[in-house]
XYZ file of C-alpha atoms in Angstrom:
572
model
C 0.000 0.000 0.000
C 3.157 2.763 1.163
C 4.575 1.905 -2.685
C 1.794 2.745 -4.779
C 1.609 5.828 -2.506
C 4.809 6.548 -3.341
C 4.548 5.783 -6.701
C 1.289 7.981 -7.607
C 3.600 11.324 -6.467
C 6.371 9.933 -8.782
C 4.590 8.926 -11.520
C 2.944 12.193 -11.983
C 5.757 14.362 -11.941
C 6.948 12.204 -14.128
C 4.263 12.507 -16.871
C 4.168 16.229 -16.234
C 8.026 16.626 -16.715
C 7.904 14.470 -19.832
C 5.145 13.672 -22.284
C 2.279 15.165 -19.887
C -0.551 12.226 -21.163
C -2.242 12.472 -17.877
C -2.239 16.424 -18.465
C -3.361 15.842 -22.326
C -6.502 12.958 -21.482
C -7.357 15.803 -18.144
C -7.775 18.270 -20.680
C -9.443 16.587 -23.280
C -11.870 15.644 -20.313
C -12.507 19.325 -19.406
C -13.518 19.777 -23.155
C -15.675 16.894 -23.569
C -17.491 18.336 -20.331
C -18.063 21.471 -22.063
C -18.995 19.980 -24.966
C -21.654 17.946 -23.274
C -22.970 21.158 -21.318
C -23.108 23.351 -24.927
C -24.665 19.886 -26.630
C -27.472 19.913 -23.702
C -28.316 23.426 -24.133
C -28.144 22.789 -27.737
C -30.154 19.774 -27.182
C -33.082 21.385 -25.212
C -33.075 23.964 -27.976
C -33.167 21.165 -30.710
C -36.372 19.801 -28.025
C -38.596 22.909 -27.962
C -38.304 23.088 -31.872
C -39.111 19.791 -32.577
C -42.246 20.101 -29.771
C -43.304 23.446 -31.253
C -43.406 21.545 -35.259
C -45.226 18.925 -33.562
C -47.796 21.012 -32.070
C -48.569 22.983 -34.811
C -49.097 20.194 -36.979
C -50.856 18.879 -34.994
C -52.930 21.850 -35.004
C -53.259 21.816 -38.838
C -54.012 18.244 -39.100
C -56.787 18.723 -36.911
C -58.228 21.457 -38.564
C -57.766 19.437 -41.503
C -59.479 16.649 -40.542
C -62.560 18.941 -39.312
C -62.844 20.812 -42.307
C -62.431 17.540 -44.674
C -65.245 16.270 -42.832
C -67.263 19.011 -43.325
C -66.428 18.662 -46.680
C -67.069 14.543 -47.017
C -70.118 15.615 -45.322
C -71.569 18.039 -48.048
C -70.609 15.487 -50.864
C -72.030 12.754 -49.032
C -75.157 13.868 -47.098
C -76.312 17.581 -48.503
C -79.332 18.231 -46.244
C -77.552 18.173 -42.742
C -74.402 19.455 -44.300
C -74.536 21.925 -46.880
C -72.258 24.211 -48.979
C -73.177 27.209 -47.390
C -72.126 25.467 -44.260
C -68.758 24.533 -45.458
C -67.817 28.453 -46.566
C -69.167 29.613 -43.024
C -66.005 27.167 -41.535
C -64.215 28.462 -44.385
C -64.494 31.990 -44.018
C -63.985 31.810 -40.061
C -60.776 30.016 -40.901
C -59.886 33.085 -43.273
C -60.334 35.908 -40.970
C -58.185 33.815 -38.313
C -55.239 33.658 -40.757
C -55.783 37.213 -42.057
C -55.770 38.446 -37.875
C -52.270 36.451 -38.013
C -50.699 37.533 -40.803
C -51.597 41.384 -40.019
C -50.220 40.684 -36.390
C -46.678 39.423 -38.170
C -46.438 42.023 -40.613
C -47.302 44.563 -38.098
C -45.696 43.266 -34.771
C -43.719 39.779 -35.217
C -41.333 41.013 -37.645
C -40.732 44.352 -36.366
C -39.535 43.300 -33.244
C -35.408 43.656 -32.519
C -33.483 40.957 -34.205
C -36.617 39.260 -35.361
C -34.905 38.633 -39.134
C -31.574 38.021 -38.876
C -31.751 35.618 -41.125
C -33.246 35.243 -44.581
C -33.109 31.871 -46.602
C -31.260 32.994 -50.165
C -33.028 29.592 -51.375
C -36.604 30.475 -50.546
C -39.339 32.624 -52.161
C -37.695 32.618 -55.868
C -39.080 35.324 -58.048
C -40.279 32.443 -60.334
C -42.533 31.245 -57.606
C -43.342 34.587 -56.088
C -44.283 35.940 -59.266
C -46.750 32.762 -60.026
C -48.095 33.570 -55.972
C -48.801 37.170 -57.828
C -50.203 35.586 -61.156
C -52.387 33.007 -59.730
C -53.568 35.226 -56.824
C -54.434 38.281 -59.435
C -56.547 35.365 -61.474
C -58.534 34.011 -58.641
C -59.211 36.939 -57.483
C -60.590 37.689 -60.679
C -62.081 34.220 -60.080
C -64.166 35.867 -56.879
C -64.721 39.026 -59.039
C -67.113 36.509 -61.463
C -68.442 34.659 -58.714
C -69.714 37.476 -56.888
C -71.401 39.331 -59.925
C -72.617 35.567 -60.924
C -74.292 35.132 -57.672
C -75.748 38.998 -57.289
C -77.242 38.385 -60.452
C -78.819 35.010 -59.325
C -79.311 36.676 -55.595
C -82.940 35.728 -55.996
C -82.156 31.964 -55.697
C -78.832 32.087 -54.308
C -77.844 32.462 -50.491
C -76.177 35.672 -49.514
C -73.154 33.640 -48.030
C -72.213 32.878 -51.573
C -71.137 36.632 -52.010
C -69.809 36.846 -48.376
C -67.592 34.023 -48.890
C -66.017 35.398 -52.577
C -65.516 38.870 -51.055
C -63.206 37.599 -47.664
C -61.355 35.760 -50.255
C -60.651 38.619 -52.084
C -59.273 40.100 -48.596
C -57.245 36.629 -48.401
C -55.985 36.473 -50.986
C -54.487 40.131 -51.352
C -53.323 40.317 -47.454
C -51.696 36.785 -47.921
C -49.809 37.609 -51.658
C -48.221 40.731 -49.991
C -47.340 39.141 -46.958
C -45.296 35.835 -49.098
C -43.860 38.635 -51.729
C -42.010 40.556 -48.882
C -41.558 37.737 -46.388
C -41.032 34.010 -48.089
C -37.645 34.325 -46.896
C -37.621 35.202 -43.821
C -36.112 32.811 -40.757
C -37.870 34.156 -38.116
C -35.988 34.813 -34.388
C -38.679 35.490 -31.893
C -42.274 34.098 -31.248
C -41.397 30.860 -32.596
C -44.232 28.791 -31.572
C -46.720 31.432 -32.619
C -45.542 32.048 -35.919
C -45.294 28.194 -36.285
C -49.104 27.575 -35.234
C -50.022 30.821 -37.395
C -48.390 29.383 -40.845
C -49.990 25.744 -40.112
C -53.027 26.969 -39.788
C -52.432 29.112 -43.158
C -51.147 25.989 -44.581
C -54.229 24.284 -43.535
C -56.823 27.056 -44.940
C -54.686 26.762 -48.149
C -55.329 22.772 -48.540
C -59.221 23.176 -47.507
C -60.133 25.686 -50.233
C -58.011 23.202 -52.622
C -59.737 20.195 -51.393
C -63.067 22.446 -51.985
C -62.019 23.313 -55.333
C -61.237 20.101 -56.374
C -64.903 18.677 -55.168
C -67.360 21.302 -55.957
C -69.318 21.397 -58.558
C -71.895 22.823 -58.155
C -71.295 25.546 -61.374
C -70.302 22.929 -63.655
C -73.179 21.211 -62.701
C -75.501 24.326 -63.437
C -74.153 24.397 -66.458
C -74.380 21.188 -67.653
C -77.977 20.962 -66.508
C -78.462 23.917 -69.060
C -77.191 21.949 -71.459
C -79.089 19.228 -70.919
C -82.096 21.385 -70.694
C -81.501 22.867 -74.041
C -80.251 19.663 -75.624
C -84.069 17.830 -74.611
C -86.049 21.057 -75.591
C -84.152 20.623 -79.589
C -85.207 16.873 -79.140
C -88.634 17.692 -78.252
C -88.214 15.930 -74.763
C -89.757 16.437 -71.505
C -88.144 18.109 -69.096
C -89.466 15.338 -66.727
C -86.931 12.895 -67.241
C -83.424 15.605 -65.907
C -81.626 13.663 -63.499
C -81.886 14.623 -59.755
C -79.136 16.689 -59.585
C -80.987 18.789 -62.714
C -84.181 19.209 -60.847
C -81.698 21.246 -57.965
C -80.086 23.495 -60.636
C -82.474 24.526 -63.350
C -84.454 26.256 -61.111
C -81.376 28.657 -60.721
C -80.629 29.433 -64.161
C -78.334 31.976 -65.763
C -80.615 34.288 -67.296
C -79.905 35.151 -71.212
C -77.660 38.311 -70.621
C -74.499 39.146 -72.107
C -73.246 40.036 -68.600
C -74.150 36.736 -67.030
C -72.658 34.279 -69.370
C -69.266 36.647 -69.027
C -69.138 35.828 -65.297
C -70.301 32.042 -66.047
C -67.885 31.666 -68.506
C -65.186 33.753 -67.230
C -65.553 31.509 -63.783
C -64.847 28.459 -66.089
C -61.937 29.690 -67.628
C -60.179 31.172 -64.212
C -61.389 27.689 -61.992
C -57.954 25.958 -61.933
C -56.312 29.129 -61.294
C -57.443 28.859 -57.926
C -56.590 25.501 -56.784
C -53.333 26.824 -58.493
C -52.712 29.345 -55.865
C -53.815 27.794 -53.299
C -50.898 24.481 -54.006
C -48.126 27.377 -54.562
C -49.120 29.235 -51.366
C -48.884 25.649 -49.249
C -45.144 25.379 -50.626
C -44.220 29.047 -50.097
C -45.259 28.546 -46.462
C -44.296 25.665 -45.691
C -40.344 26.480 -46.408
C -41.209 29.299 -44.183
C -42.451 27.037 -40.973
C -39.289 24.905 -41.672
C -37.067 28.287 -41.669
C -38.835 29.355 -38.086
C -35.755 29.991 -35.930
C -33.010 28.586 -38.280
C -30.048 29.925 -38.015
C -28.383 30.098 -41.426
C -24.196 30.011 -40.988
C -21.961 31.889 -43.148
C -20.717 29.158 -45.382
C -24.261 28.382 -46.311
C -24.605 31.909 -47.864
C -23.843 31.924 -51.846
C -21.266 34.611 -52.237
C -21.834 35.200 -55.782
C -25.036 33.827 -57.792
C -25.327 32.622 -61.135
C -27.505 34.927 -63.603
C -29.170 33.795 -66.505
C -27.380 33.890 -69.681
C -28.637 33.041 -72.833
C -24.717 31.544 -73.958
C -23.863 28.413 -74.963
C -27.051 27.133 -76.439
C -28.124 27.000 -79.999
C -30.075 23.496 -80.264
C -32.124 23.850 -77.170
C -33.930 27.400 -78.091
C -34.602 26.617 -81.883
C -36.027 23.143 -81.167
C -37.662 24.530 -78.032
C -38.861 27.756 -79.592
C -40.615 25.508 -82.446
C -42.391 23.254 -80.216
C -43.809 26.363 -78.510
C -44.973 27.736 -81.865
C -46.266 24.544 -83.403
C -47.921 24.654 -79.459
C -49.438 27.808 -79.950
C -51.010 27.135 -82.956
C -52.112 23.357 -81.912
C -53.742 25.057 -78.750
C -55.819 27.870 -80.342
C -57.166 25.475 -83.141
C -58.133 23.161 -80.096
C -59.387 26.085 -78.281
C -61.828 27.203 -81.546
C -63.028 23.557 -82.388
C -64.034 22.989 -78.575
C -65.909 26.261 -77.572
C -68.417 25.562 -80.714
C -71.373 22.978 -80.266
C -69.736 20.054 -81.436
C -66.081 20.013 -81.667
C -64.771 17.764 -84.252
C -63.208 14.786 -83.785
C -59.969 15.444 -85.956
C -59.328 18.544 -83.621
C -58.987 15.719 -80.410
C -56.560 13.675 -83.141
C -54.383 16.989 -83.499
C -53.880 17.743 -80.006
C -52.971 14.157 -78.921
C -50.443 13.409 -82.190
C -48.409 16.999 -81.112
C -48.171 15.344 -77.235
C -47.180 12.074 -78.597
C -44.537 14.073 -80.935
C -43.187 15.835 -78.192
C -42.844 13.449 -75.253
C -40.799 11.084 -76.248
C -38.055 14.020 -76.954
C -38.635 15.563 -73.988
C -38.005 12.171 -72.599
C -35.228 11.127 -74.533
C -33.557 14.604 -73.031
C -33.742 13.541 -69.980
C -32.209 10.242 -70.315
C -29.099 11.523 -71.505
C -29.369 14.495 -69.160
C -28.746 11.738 -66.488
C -26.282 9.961 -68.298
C -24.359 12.682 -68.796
C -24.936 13.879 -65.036
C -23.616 10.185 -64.061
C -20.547 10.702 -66.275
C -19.658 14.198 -64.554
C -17.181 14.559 -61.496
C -19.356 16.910 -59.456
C -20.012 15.826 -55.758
C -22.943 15.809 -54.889
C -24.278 18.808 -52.324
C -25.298 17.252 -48.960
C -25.952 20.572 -47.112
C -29.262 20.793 -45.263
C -31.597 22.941 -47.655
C -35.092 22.957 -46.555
C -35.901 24.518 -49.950
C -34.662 22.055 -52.258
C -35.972 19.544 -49.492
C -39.205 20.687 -50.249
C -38.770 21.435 -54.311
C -38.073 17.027 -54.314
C -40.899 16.449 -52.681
C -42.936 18.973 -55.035
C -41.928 17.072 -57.909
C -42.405 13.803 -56.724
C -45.812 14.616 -55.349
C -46.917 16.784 -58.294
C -46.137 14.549 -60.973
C -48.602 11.748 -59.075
C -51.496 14.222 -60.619
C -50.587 13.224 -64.286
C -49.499 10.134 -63.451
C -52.708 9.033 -61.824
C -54.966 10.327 -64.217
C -53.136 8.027 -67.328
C -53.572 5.199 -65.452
C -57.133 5.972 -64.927
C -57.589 6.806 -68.782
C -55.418 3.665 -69.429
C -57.889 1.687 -67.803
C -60.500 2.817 -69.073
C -59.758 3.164 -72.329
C -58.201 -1.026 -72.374
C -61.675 -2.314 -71.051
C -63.729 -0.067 -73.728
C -62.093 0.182 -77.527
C -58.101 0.608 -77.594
C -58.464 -0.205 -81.074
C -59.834 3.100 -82.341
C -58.423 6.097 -83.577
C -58.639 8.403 -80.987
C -58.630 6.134 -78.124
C -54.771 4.330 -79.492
C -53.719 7.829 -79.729
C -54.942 8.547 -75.843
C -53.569 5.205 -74.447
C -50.162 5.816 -76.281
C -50.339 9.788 -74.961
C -50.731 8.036 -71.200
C -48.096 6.146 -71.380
C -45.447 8.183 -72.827
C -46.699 10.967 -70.445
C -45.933 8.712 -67.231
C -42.882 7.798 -68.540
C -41.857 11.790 -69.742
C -42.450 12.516 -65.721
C -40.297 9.720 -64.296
C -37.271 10.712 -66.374
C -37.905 14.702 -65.928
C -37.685 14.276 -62.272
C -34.628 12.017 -61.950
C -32.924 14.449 -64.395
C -34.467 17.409 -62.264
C -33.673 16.041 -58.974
C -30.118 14.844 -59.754
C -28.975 18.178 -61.251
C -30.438 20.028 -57.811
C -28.423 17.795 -55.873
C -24.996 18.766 -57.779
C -22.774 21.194 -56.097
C -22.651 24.068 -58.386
C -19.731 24.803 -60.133
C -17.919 28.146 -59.955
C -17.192 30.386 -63.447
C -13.558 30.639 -64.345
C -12.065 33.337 -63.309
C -10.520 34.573 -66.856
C -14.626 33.992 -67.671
C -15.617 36.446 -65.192
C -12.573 39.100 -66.462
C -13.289 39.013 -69.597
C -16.966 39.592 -69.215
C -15.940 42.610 -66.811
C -14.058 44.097 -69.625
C -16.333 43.599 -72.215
C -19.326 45.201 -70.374
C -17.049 48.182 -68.951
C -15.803 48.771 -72.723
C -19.455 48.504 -73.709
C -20.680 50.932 -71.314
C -17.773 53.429 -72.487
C -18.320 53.152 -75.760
C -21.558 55.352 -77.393
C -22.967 53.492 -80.154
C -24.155 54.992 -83.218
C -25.808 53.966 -86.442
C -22.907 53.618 -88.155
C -21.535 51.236 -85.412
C -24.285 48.821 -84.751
C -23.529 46.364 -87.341
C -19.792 46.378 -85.732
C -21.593 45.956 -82.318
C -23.998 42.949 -83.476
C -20.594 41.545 -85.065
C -18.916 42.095 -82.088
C -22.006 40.147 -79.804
C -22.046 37.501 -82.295
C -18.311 36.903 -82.000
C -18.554 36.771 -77.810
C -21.689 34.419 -78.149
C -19.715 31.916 -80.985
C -16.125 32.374 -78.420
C -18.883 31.067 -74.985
C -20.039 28.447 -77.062
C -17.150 26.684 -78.223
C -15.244 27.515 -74.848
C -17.644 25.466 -72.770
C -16.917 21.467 -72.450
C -19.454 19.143 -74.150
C -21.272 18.133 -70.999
C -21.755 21.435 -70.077
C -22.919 22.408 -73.364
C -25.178 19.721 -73.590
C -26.619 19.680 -70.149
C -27.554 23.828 -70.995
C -28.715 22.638 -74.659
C -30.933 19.821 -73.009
C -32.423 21.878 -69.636
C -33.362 24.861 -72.016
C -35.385 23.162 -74.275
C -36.909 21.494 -71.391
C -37.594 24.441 -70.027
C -39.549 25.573 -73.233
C -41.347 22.565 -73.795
C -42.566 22.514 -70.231
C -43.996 26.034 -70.333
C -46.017 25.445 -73.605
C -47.226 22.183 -71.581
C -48.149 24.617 -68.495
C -49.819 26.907 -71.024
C -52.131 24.068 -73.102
C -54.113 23.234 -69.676
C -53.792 26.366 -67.799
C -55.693 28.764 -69.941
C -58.415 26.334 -71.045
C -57.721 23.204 -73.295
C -58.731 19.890 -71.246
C -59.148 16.919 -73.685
C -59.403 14.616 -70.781
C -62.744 16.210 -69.771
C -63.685 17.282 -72.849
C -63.462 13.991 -75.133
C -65.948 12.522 -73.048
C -64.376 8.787 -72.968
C -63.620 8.617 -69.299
C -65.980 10.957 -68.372
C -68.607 8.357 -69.907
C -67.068 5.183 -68.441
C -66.492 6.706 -64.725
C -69.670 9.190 -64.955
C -69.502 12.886 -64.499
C -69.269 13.529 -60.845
C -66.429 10.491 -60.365
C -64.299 12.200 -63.175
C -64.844 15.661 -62.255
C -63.266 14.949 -59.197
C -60.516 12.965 -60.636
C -59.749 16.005 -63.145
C -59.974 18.368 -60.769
C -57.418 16.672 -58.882
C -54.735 15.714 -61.385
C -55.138 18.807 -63.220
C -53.791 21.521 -60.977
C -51.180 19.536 -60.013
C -50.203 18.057 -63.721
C -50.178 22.107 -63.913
C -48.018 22.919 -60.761
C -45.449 20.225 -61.775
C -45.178 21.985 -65.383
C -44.526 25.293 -63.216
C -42.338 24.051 -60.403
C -40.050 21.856 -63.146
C -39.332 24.980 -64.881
C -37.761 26.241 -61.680
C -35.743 23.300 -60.994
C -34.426 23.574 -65.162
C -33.714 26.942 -65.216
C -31.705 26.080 -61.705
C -29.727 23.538 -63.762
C -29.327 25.582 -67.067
C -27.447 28.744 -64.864
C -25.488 26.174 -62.489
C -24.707 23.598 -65.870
């Protein structure tokens, strides 16, 4: 027992005299201490965040839940539950979120250090500016329903021009307040401003849910048709269905002024389930960015601009299908607002998507290829944004894909041996597989760490514009100057490696042929409803619903895959 007592003394001068490991583990003790005391506090932190996401989710999936069942309700059972009924919930849910939103425009974020932070990945001006367009249209959309129903007011409850003008106020309150603050990573009332944008969120996917299951309108309007259909057939009017004996007692009368706001409510309908899936995404990246803390090296120094170098291919190919497009769409759009539409105009449309497709398609594949074949690492920094902008593509693309299944299966157990209906079945198949290979090309490129422009890139461009803006051209020297631009665009071109060229040759013409494909169904032309194959093998009501569904979001893919493209064309 005296030697090791000895020994302990001697040993530890020892180790402090020489190599010191007792000294080295004591202080690498002290630091792990510390480290567990910061990784507690960090750790209770980490805690309250997670509890305050779970309680307002909770929140909105309750309020969810209520308002689908108020919803399932109306379908389902229409004399305890009515429509009426559902706006009431509706509009009460609408003044709560516009009470919120004034209280964070006009107290949350003017507190001290309430923004320190702003997400450079959120609220891009492609997606703000579609918040603007879409909101602009269905308010528009509310514009046509209210005149619709003040003309009808005679058979028509006063809620239905009640509920139109709060969601005027909505919508306006709620497009300013994601314009100025989409980015924000808010600092202070964390739990509030969490529970506030859920139940947003949750408002948002009740008047889409609405949108996609009313309708009553269409209904109107069909009945009309009906009704006008039997009195040229000399029919009774006896033998409407049920729904018919409902509507044709509230008829549009024959003005000029009422068959604007019927028909200008047809045209501006998926505008507003639109809006309402944008506005979900917009503020949803915003209750992930509640009290995130962005660090310096997650900041972009410098940010690639758009620059139409380096592509020839993409922009003529893509610049024809948008022409041919145009002209496919408003011969569609003339054939199928007259009586009877003919059948060759259906043949048309279908043949142009079946053109197109497959090289959209075949794009893609060797978009990936070629992204396989590239060196780039891939970027595994935590980006709620592009988190979210996966998860949008996946999800959205399940609206196209589920309604080609649906027309494939219908159209296999009726004729797949006709005309038209081959040309359908092929257009649903090579529009599933167009939207599995856009979003692995999509996806993969957002996941690849960008690559920085060469610096003798950047001085040369620096030189060029400050000769440019020293130099006053004239008449005389504007063919030198257009010489002189055609030069720098030829020098771009050829100084970029093939994969980069191609991947920018590829992602533009994507990007073309996905905005004449987010034109063709936004502003009118739906085949799917309109041929009247699956509408007569499901029935009206069971298809409606279905279109309704995959329709905005077929739409909000085309939209949100244009983002993602142009991402990859400046970063290529």
């Amino acid at each position: 027992m005296s030697d090791k007592k000895v020994s302990r003394p001697c040993h530890h001068c020892k180790s402090r005299s020489a190599s010191a490991p007792t000294d080295t583990s004591k202080i690498h003790y002290e630091k792990f201490w510390l480290y567990r005391h910061c990784s507690s506090v960090q750790q209770r932190d980490r805690q309250a965040q997670k509890a305050g996401q779970l309680f307002s989710g909770l929140l909105a999936m309750n309020v969810v839940f209520l308002g689908s069942a108020f919803i399932s309700s109306m379908i389902f059972n229409q004399v305890a539950i009515t429509l009426a009924d559902v706006w009431i919930l509706l509009s009460i849910l609408k003044v709560l979120c516009l009470f919120w939103i004034i209280y964070y425009l006009l107290g949350t974020s003017r507190q001290p250090h309430a923004v320190l932070y702003r997400d450079s990945h959120a609220g891009a001006i492609w997606i703000r500016g579609s918040v603007l367009l879409f909101g602009s249209c269905s308010i528009l959309l509310n514009v046509f329903q209210i005149g619709y129903s003040t003309i009808l007011v005679h058979c028509k409850s006063r809620v239905e021009i009640v509920f139109p003008s709060i969601g005027i106020l909505f919508i306006c309150t709620q497009a300013y307040f994601l314009w100025h603050h989409s980015k924000d990573c808010i600092q202070v009332q964390h739990n509030f401003t969490r529970c506030g944008l859920m139940l947003t969120i949750a408002t948002n996917l009740l008047l889409w849910l609405l949108a996609v299951t009313n309708d009553t309108l269409h209904m109107e309007i069909e009945s009309q048709l009906r009704e006008v259909e039997r009195r040229f057939a000399g029919k009774a009017p006896s033998s409407h269905p049920h729904w018919c004996n409902e509507t044709t007692l509230c008829t549009c009368p024959n003005t000029t002024i009422c068959k604007v706001f019927q028909k200008g409510y047809i045209l501006l309908y998926p505008f507003n389930t639109e809006y309402c899936l944008v506005c979900c995404s917009v503020l949803y990246v915003m209750w992930k960015n509640v009290g995130r803390r962005i660090s310096h090296h997650h900041v972009p120094h410098t940010k690639p601009k758009f620059k139409l170098q380096g592509v020839v291919f993409g922009p003529l190919l893509g610049t024809s299908a948008v022409i041919i497009g145009a002209c496919v769409f408003m011969m569609y759009q003339i054939q199928a607002t007259s009586l009877s539409p003919s059948h060759q105009v259906f043949v048309i449309y279908y043949s142009y998507y079946i053109v197109l497709l497959p090289l959209m398609s075949v794009g893609a594949v060797i978009g990936t290829i070629i992204h396989a074949l590239e060196k780039k690492e891939l970027d595994t920094l935590k980006n709620p944004t592009r988190s979210l902008d996966v998860v949008l593509l996946m999800g959205a693309a399940l609206g196209q894909i589920g309604m080609s299944y649906f027309s494939i299966v219908a159209l296999v157990a009726t004729d797949p041996r006709d005309l038209l209906n081959s040309l359908i079945l092929s257009y649903s198949v090579l529009l599933i597989f167009q939207n599995i290979t856009q979003n692995v090309f999509v996806i993969d490129g957002l996941h690849r760490q960008r690559t920085p422009p060469g610096k003798e890139e950047d001085t040369k461009e620096e030189q060029n514009r400050e000769a440019y803006s020293q130099r006053r051209v004239s008449v005389l020297e504007l063919g030198q100057e257009i010489r002189k631009a055609s030069l720098s665009y030829i020098y771009t071109y050829s100084h970029l490696s093939w994969k980069r060229r191609v991947l920018r040759e590829i992602s533009f013409f994507l990007v073309l042929c996905n905005i004449i494909l987010w034109v063709m169904p936004t502003f009118g032309a739906h085949p799917v409803f309109e041929n009247g194959m699956e509408r007569s093998f499901y029935g009206y009501s069971t298809w409606f619903v279905i279109v309704n569904f995959g329709l905005p979001l077929g739409v909000f893919y085309r939209m949100h895959s244009v983002g993602g493209l142009l991402e990859i064309y400046v970063t290529a």
